XYZ file of C-alpha atoms in Angstrom:
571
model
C 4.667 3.704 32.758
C 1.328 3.203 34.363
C 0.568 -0.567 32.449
C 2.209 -3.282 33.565
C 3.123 -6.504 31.812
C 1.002 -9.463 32.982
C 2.920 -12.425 34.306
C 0.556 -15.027 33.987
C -2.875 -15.272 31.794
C -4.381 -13.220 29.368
C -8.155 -12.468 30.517
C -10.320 -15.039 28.968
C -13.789 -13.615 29.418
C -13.682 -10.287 27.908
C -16.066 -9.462 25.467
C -16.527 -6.680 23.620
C -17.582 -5.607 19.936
C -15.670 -7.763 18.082
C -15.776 -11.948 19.069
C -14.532 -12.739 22.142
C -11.237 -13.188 23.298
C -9.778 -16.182 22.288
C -6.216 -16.571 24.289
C -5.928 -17.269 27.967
C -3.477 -18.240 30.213
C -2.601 -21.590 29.097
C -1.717 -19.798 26.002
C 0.528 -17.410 26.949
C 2.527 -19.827 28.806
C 3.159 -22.140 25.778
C 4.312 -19.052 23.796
C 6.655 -17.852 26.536
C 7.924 -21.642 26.311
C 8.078 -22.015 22.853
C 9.756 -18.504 22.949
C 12.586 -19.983 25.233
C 12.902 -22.949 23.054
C 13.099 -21.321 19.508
C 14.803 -17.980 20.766
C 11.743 -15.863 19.080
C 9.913 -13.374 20.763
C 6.549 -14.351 23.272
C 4.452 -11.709 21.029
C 5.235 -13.780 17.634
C 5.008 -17.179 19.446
C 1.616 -16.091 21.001
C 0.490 -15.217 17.681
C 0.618 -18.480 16.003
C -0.821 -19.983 19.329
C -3.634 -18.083 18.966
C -4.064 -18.387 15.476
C -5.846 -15.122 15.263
C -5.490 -12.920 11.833
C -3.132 -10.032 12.106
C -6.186 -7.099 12.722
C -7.908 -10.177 15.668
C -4.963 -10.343 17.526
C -3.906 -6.702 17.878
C -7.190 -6.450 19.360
C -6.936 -9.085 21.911
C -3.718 -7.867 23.153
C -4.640 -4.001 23.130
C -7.573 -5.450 25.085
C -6.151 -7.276 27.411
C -3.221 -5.436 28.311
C -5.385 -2.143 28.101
C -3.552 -0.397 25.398
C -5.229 1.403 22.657
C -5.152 0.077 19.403
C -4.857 1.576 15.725
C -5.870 0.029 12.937
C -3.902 -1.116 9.529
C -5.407 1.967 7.823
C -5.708 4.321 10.616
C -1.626 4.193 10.908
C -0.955 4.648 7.398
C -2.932 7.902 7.473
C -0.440 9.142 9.858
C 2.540 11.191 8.898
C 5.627 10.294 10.433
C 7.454 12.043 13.030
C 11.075 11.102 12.555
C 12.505 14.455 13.895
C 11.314 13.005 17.571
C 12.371 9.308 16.814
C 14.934 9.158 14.065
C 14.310 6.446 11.725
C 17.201 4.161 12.853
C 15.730 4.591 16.007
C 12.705 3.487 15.123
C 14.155 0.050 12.890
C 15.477 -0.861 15.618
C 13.004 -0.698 18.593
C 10.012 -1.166 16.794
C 8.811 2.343 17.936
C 7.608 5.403 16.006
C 6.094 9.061 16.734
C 3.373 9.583 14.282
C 0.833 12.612 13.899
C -2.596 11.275 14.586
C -4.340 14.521 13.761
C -3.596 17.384 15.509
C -1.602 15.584 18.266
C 1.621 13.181 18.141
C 1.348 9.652 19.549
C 3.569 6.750 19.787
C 2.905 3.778 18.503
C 4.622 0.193 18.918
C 3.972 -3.574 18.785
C 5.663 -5.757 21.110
C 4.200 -4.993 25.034
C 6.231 -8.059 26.207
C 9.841 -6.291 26.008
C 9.689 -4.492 29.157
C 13.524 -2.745 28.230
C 11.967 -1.861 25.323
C 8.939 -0.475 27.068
C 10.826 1.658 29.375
C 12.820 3.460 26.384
C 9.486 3.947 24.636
C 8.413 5.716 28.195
C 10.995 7.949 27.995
C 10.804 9.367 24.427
C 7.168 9.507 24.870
C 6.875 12.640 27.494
C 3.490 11.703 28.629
C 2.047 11.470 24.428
C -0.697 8.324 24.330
C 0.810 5.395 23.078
C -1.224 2.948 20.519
C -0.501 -0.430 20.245
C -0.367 -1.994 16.266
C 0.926 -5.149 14.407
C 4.395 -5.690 13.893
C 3.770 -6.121 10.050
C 1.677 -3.192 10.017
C 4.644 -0.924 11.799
C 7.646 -2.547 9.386
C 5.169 -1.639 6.190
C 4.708 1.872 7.875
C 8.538 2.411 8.450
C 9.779 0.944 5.310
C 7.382 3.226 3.244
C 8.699 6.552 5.093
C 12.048 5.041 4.829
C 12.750 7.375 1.991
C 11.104 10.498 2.865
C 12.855 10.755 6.473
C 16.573 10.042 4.305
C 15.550 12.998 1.775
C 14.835 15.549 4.804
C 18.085 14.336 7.093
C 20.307 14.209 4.095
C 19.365 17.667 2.854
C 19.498 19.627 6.555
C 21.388 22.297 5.734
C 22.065 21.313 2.367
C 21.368 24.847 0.653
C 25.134 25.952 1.017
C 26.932 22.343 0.694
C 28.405 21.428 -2.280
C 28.549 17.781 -3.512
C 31.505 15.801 -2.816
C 32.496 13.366 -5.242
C 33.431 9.851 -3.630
C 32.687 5.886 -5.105
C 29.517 4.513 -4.003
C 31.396 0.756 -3.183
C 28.530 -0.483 -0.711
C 24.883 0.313 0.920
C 23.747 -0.046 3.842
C 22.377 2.214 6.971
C 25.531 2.653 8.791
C 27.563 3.877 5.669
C 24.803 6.305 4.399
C 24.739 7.526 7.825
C 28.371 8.195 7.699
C 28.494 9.746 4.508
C 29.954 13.575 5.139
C 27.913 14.983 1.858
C 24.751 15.562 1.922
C 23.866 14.860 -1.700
C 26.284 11.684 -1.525
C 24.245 10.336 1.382
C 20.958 11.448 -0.725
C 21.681 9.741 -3.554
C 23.008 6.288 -1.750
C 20.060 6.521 0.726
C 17.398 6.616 -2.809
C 19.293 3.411 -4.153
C 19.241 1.868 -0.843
C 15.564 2.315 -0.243
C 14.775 1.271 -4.059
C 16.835 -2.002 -3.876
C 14.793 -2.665 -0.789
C 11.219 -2.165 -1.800
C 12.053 -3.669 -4.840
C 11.775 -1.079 -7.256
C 12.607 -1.482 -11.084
C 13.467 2.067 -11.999
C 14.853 5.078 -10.559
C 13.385 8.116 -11.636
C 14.938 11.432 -10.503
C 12.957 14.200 -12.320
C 13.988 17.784 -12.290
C 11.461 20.452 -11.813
C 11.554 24.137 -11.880
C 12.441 24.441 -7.931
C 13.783 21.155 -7.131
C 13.854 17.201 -7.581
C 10.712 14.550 -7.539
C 12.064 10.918 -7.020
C 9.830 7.917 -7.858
C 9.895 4.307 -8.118
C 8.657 1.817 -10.459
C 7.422 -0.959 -8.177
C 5.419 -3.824 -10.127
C 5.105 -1.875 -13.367
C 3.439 1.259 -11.549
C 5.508 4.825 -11.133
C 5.071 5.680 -7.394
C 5.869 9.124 -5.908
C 8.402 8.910 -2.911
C 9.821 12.412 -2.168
C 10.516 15.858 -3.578
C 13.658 17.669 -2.433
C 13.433 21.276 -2.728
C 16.251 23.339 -3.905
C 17.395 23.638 -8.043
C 21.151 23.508 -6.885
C 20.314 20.525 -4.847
C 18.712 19.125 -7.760
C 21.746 19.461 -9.951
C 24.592 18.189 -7.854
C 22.297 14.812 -7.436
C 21.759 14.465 -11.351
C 25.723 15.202 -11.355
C 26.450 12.761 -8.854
C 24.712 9.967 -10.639
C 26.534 11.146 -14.154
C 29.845 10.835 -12.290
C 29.084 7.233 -10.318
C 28.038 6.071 -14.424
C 31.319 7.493 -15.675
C 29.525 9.760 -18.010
C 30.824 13.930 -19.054
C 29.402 16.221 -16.235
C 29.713 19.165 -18.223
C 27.586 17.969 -21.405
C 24.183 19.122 -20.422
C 22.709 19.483 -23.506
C 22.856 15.625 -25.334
C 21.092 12.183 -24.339
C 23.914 10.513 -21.838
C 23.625 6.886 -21.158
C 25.889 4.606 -18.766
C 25.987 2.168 -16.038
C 27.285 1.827 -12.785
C 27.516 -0.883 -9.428
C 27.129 -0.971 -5.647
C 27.312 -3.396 -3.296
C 24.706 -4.341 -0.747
C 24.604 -7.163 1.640
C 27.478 -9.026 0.160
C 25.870 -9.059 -3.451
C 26.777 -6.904 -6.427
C 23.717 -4.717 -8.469
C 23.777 -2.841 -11.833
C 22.450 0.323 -12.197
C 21.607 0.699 -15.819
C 21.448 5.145 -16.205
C 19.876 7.247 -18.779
C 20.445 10.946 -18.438
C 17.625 12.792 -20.992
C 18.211 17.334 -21.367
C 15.018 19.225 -20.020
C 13.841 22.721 -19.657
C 14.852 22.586 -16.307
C 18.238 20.693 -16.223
C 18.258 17.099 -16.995
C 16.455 13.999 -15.810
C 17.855 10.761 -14.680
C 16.413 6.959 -14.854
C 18.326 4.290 -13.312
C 17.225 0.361 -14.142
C 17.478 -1.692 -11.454
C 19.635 -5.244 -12.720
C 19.531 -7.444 -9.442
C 20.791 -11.120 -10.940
C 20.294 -12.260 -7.688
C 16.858 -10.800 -7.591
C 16.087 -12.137 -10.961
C 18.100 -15.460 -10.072
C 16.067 -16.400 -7.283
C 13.009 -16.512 -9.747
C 14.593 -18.213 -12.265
C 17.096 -20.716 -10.851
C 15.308 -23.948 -10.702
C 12.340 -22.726 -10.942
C 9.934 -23.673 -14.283
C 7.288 -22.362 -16.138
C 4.411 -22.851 -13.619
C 6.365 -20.381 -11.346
C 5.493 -17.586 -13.843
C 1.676 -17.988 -13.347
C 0.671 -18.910 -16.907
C -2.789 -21.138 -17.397
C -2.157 -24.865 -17.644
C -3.335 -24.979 -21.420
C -0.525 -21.591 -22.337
C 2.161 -24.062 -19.795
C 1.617 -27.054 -22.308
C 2.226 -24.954 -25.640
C 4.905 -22.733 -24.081
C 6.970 -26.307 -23.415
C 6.504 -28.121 -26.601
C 7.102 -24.698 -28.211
C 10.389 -24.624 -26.173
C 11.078 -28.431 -26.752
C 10.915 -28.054 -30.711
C 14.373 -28.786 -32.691
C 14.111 -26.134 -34.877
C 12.031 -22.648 -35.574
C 11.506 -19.015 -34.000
C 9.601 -18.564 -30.484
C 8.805 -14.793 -30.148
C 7.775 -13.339 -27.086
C 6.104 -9.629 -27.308
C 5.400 -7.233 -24.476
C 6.190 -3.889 -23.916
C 9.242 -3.119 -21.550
C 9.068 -4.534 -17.909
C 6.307 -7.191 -19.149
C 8.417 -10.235 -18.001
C 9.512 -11.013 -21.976
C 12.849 -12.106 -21.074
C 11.900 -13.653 -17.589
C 9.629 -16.507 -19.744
C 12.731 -16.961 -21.864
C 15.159 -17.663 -19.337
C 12.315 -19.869 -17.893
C 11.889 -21.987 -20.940
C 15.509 -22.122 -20.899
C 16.157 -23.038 -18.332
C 13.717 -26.302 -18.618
C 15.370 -27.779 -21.659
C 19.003 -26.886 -20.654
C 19.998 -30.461 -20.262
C 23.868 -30.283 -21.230
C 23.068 -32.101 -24.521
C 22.492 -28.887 -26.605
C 25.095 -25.998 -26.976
C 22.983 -22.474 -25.800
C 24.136 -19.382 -26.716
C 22.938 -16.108 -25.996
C 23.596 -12.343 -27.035
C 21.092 -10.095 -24.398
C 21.680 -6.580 -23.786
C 22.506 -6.609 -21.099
C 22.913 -10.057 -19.844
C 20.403 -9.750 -16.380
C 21.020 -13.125 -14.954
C 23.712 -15.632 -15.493
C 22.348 -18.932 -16.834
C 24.912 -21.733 -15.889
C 25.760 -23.934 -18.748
C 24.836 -21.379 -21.456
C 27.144 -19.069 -23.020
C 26.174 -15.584 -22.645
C 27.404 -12.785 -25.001
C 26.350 -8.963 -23.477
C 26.143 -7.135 -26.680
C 28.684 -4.189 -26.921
C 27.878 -1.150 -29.756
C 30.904 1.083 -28.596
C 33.178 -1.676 -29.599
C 31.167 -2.608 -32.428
C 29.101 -5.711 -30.814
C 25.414 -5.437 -32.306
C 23.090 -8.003 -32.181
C 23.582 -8.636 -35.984
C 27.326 -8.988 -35.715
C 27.203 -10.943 -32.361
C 24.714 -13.606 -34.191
C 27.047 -13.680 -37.272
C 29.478 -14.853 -35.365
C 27.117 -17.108 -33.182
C 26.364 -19.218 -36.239
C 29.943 -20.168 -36.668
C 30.223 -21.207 -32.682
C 28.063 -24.653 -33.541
C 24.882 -23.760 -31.276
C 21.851 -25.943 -30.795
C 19.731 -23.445 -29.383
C 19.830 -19.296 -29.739
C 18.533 -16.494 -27.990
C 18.586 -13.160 -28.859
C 17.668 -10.381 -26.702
C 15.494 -7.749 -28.717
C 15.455 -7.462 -32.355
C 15.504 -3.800 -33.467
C 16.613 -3.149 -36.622
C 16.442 -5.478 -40.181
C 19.555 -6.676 -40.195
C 19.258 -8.709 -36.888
C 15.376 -9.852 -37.987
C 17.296 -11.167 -41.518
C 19.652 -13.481 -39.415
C 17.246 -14.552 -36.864
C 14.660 -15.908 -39.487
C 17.868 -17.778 -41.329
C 19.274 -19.003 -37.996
C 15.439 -20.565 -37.594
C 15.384 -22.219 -41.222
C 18.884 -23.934 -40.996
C 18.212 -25.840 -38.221
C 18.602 -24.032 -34.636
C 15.734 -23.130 -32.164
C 15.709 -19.134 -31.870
C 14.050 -17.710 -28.887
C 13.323 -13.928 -29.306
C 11.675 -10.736 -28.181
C 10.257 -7.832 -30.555
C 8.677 -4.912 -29.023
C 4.434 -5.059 -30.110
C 1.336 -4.578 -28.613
C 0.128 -7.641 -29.387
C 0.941 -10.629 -31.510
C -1.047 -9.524 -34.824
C 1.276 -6.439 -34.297
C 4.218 -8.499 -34.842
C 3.710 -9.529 -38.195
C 3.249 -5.948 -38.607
C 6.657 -5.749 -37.141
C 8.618 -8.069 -39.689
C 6.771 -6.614 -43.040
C 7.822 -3.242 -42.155
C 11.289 -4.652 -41.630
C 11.082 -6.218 -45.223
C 11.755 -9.836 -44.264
C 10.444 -12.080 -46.844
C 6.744 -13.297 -45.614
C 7.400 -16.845 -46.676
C 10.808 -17.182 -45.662
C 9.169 -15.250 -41.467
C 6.232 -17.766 -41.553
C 8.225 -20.739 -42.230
C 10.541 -20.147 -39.337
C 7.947 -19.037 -36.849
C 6.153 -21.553 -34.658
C 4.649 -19.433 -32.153
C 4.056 -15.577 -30.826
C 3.715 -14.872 -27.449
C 1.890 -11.839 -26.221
C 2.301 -10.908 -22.563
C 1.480 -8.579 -19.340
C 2.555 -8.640 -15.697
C -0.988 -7.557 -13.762
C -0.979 -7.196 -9.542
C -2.956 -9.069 -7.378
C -5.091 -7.426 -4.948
C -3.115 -8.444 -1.674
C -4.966 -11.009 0.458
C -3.975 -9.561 3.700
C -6.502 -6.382 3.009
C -8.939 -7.895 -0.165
C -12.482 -6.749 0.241
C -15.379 -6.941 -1.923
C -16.937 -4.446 -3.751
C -19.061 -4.785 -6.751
C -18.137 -1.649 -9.627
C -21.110 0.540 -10.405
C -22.803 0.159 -14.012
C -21.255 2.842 -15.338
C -17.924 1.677 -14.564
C -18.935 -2.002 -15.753
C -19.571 -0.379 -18.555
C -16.405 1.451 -19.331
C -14.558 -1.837 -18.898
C -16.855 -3.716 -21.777
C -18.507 -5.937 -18.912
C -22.318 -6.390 -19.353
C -23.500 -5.820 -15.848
C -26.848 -8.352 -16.226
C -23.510 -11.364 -17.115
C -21.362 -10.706 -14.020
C -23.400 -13.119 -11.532
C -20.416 -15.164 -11.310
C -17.765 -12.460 -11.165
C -16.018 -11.859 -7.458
C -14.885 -7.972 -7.633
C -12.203 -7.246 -4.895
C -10.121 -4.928 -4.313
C -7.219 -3.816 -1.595
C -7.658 -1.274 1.116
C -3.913 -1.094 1.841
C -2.051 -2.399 4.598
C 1.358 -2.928 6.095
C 2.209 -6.476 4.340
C 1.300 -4.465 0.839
C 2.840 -1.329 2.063
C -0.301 0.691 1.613
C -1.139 -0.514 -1.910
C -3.722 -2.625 -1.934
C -1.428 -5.012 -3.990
C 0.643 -7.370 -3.873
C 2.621 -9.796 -6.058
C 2.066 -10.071 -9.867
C 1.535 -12.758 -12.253
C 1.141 -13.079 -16.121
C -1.339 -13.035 -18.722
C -0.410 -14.397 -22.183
C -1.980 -13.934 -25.497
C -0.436 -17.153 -27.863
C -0.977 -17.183 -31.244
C 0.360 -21.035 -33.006
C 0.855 -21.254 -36.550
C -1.078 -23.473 -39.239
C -0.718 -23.915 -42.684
C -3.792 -21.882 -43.398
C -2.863 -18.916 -40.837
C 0.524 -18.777 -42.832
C -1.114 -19.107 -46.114
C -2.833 -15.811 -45.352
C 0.306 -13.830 -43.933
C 2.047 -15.047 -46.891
C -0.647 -13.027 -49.305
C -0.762 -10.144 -46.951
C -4.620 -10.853 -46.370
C -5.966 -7.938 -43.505
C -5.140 -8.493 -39.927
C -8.792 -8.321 -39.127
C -9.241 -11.908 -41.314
C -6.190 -13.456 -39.997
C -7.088 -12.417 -36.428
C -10.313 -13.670 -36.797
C -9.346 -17.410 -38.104
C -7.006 -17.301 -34.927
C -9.665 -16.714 -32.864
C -11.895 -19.875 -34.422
C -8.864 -21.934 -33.744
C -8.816 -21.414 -30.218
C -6.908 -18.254 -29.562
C -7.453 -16.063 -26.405
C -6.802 -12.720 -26.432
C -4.715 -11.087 -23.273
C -8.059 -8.913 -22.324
C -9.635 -12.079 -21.728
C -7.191 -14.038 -19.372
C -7.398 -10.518 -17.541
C -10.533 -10.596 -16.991
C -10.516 -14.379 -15.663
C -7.927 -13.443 -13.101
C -10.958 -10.806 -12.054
C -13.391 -13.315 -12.176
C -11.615 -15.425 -9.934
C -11.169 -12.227 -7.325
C -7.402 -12.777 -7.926
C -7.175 -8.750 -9.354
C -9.142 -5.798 -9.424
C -10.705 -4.510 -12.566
C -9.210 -1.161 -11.832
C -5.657 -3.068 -12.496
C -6.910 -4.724 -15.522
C -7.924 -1.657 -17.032
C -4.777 0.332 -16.592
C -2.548 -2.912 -18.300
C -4.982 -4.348 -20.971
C -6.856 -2.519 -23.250
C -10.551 -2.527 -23.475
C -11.478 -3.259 -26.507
């Protein structure tokens, strides 16, 4: 290799484009220092003793050490070229071939590991090399994680046939190891959707083969499609057999579960196999409790991203002795996330807790927890029957569905206990809706309920890539914004980069919609008055609707109206 590592001092006049250099010598000797003291590496030490951003720094050391540099969204154009540099390959030394174009190049991010440097040398037979940021090149890998497993696992797949084994843990060396090729498909899909996160599987047959996606903060992304309709049906098969469920019934609704182990935890798969024109399609839920623990456990209410004002009702709402709490959302709207939160803050050990959740996602300690069971009988109805008799302080049931369960929840709330709830609606006018159509007695619902909560999960633009841009009119427009009242709106929105995996988002936090019940408000449920009137006397009491806390989080530069659009609805 013709560059060669500098000993001593980083050059300390060079200018160029962009602001001058701003590391020198002095520099790179307390990084290799602090390197030898904390056992990191010089490039991440020099980093923070720089104190350059990510895209700043990359520059100065491309500079400097007279490597070529590509940019955040110059290297996510690329396409990966794992057939010259597998993937594990690549994981582990920070390397990659990617086509730039028409030609392949190398690209890398740490020029002070001169081992490292001279294996790079040799797998790169004379192609340029480009320098990048580390968390540019582990965003890059870990999004072609799961197209490189989909081509190895299927090379020379057309004449294999699956072989049926139990999955019993993930990880790269076992899915490696795996002698089928559909075995090794399937555990390297669950292995790269537990690791980016992902809340559904969805494996959907087409006419010549399979498309897998993941849902990763409420949004369906496309991963891979594996071509082949034989291949298509041994992986469907292989995910009926790992949830127990008939492998020859092909033309009824299957449903089942199943668990793997990965890095000493254990995670549910929760699988729903739906008939098609084409074969059948499979969706696997993701149930991490440890995932789900680590928000929850210790953690309160402010952790969920609420406004102050929604905080202070949620708590007395969850601090009252008696009455129904309702939380509303569609599914994967963080309904039963605010409930364990709430919770969570008055579980004390002075009040017996019992809940009946289907399933239950994430142990609560000090609460009994009932998983509701219909095979054997165990419906939420029965289950709260019976939880009456058990002498509970405080209930929660997981979903009402059906009448019966809405019946014994309103009772449980008039004879004294504190019933947290969910109840799929749009909104929490909807709800009422809801319980009339169920035929629960309007006096007997309004009396129990003390509050609905309405909520969303909406992404934020990630900060490492946020830039400005103001929406046209017409697009203003669309989205019920008047563009001469927007002076003091800050529109961003994310070019994608390796800390957001390409995105342009990341993280999410919630919007809430609560609606708190007066005399008069239940005065006018009671004689079925229209929605319109009784949404309308909310709103002079202070309610504020779920489009508008949406579009504070854009007027605050926080999201992007694009994201606001696609979870609230413009009214």
């Amino acid at each position: 290799m013709e560059r060669i590592i500098p000993t001593v001092g980083l050059a300390a006049n060079f200018s160029g484009d962009a602001q001058p250099l701003r590391c020198d010598a002095a520099q790179l000797h307390a990084a290799r220092e602090r390197a030898a003291a904390s056992g990191r590496r010089v490039l991440d030490e020099l980093e923070e003793v720089t104190g350059l951003e990510p895209a700043a720094f990359v520059g100065c050391l491309g500079a400097t050490l007279r490597y070529p540099v590509l940019a955040s969204d110059e290297l996510f154009a690329c396409a990966p070229a794992f057939e010259q540099v597998t993937l594990a390959q690549a994981l582990k030394r920070e390397f990659a071939m990617v086509r730039r174009g028409d030609e392949v190049v190398g690209v890398f991010s740490d020029p002070f590991d001169a081992a490292r440097l001279a294996w790079i040398d040799e797998k790169l037979r004379g192609a340029p090399l480009y320098l990048v940021h580390a968390a540019d090149l582990a965003g890059y890998l870990a999004r072609h994680e799961e197209d490189f497993h989909a081509v190895d696992s299927l090379a020379g797949a057309a004449d294999s046939t699956a072989e049926v084994a139990a999955v019993e843990t993930l990880s790269l060396a076992q899915i490696s190891e795996d002698a089928s090729v559909v075995v090794k498909l399937v555990n390297s899909t669950l292995y790269d959707a537990l690791k980016m996160h992902a809340s559904d599987i969805h494996l959907g047959v087409t006419g010549n083969g399979l498309v897998i996606k993941y849902r990763i903060d409420g949004v369906l992304n496309s991963i891979s499609r594996v071509q082949g309709a034989d291949v298509a049906e041994q992986v469907i098969s292989r995910v009926k057999v790992m949830a127990e469920l008939d492998i020859a019934e092909q033309r009824v609704p299957q449903d089942g579960r199943f668990k793997v182990g990965i890095k000493g935890r254990q995670i549910d798969f929760r699988v729903s196999i739906m008939p098609s024109i084409f074969g059948e399609d499979a969706v696997l839920r993701v149930l991490d409790k440890q995932d789900l623990g680590d928000q929850i456990s210790g953690v309160s209410l402010e952790a969920l991203g609420f406004e102050a004002a929604t905080l202070r009702t949620l708590r007395r709402l969850a601090a009252e002795p008696y009455g129904m709490v309702l939380v509303t959302g569609p599914t994967g709207s963080g309904k039963t996330t605010t409930l364990y939160a709430m919770i969570s803050e008055i579980n004390h050990g002075m009040d017996k807790i019992i809940t009946i959740e289907d399933p239950v996602e994430y142990q609560l300690p000090g609460v009994l927890q009932i998983p509701v069971n219909e095979k054997k009988g165990l419906t939420f109805a029965r289950g709260l029957r019976s939880i009456l008799r058990h002498d509970p302080d405080k209930i929660m049931v997981g979903e009402i569905r059906d009448p019966d369960t809405a019946q014994i929840a309103v009772q449980s709330a008039l004879t004294g206990h504190l019933v947290f709830t969910t109840i799929h609606a749009n909104n929490v006018f909807d709800v009422i809706g809801r319980f009339v159509q169920m035929e629960v007695d309007p006096y007997s619902f309004v009396s129990a309920l003390n509050g609905i909560l309405a909520q969303r999960l909406i992404r934020l633009v990630c900060p490492g890539c946020a830039v400005e841009r103001v929406p046209e009119r017409d697009e203003l427009l669309a989205s019920g914004l008047d563009p001469e009242q927007v002076g003091d709106y800050r529109f961003v929105h994310g070019t994608g980069c390796g800390r957001c995996r390409g995105t342009g988002y990341r993280g999410r936090t919630a919007i809430a919609e609560l609606l708190l019940l007066d005399d008069e408000l239940r005065q006018m449920i009671i004689e079925r008055q229209p929605i319109a009137r009784v949404k309308e006397l909310a709103r002079r009491r202070g309610l504020r609707l779920l489009r508008e806390s949406a579009l504070q989080l854009v007027r605050e530069g926080r999201t992007s109206l694009e994201e606001i659009n696609r979870v609230t609805f413009v009214a």
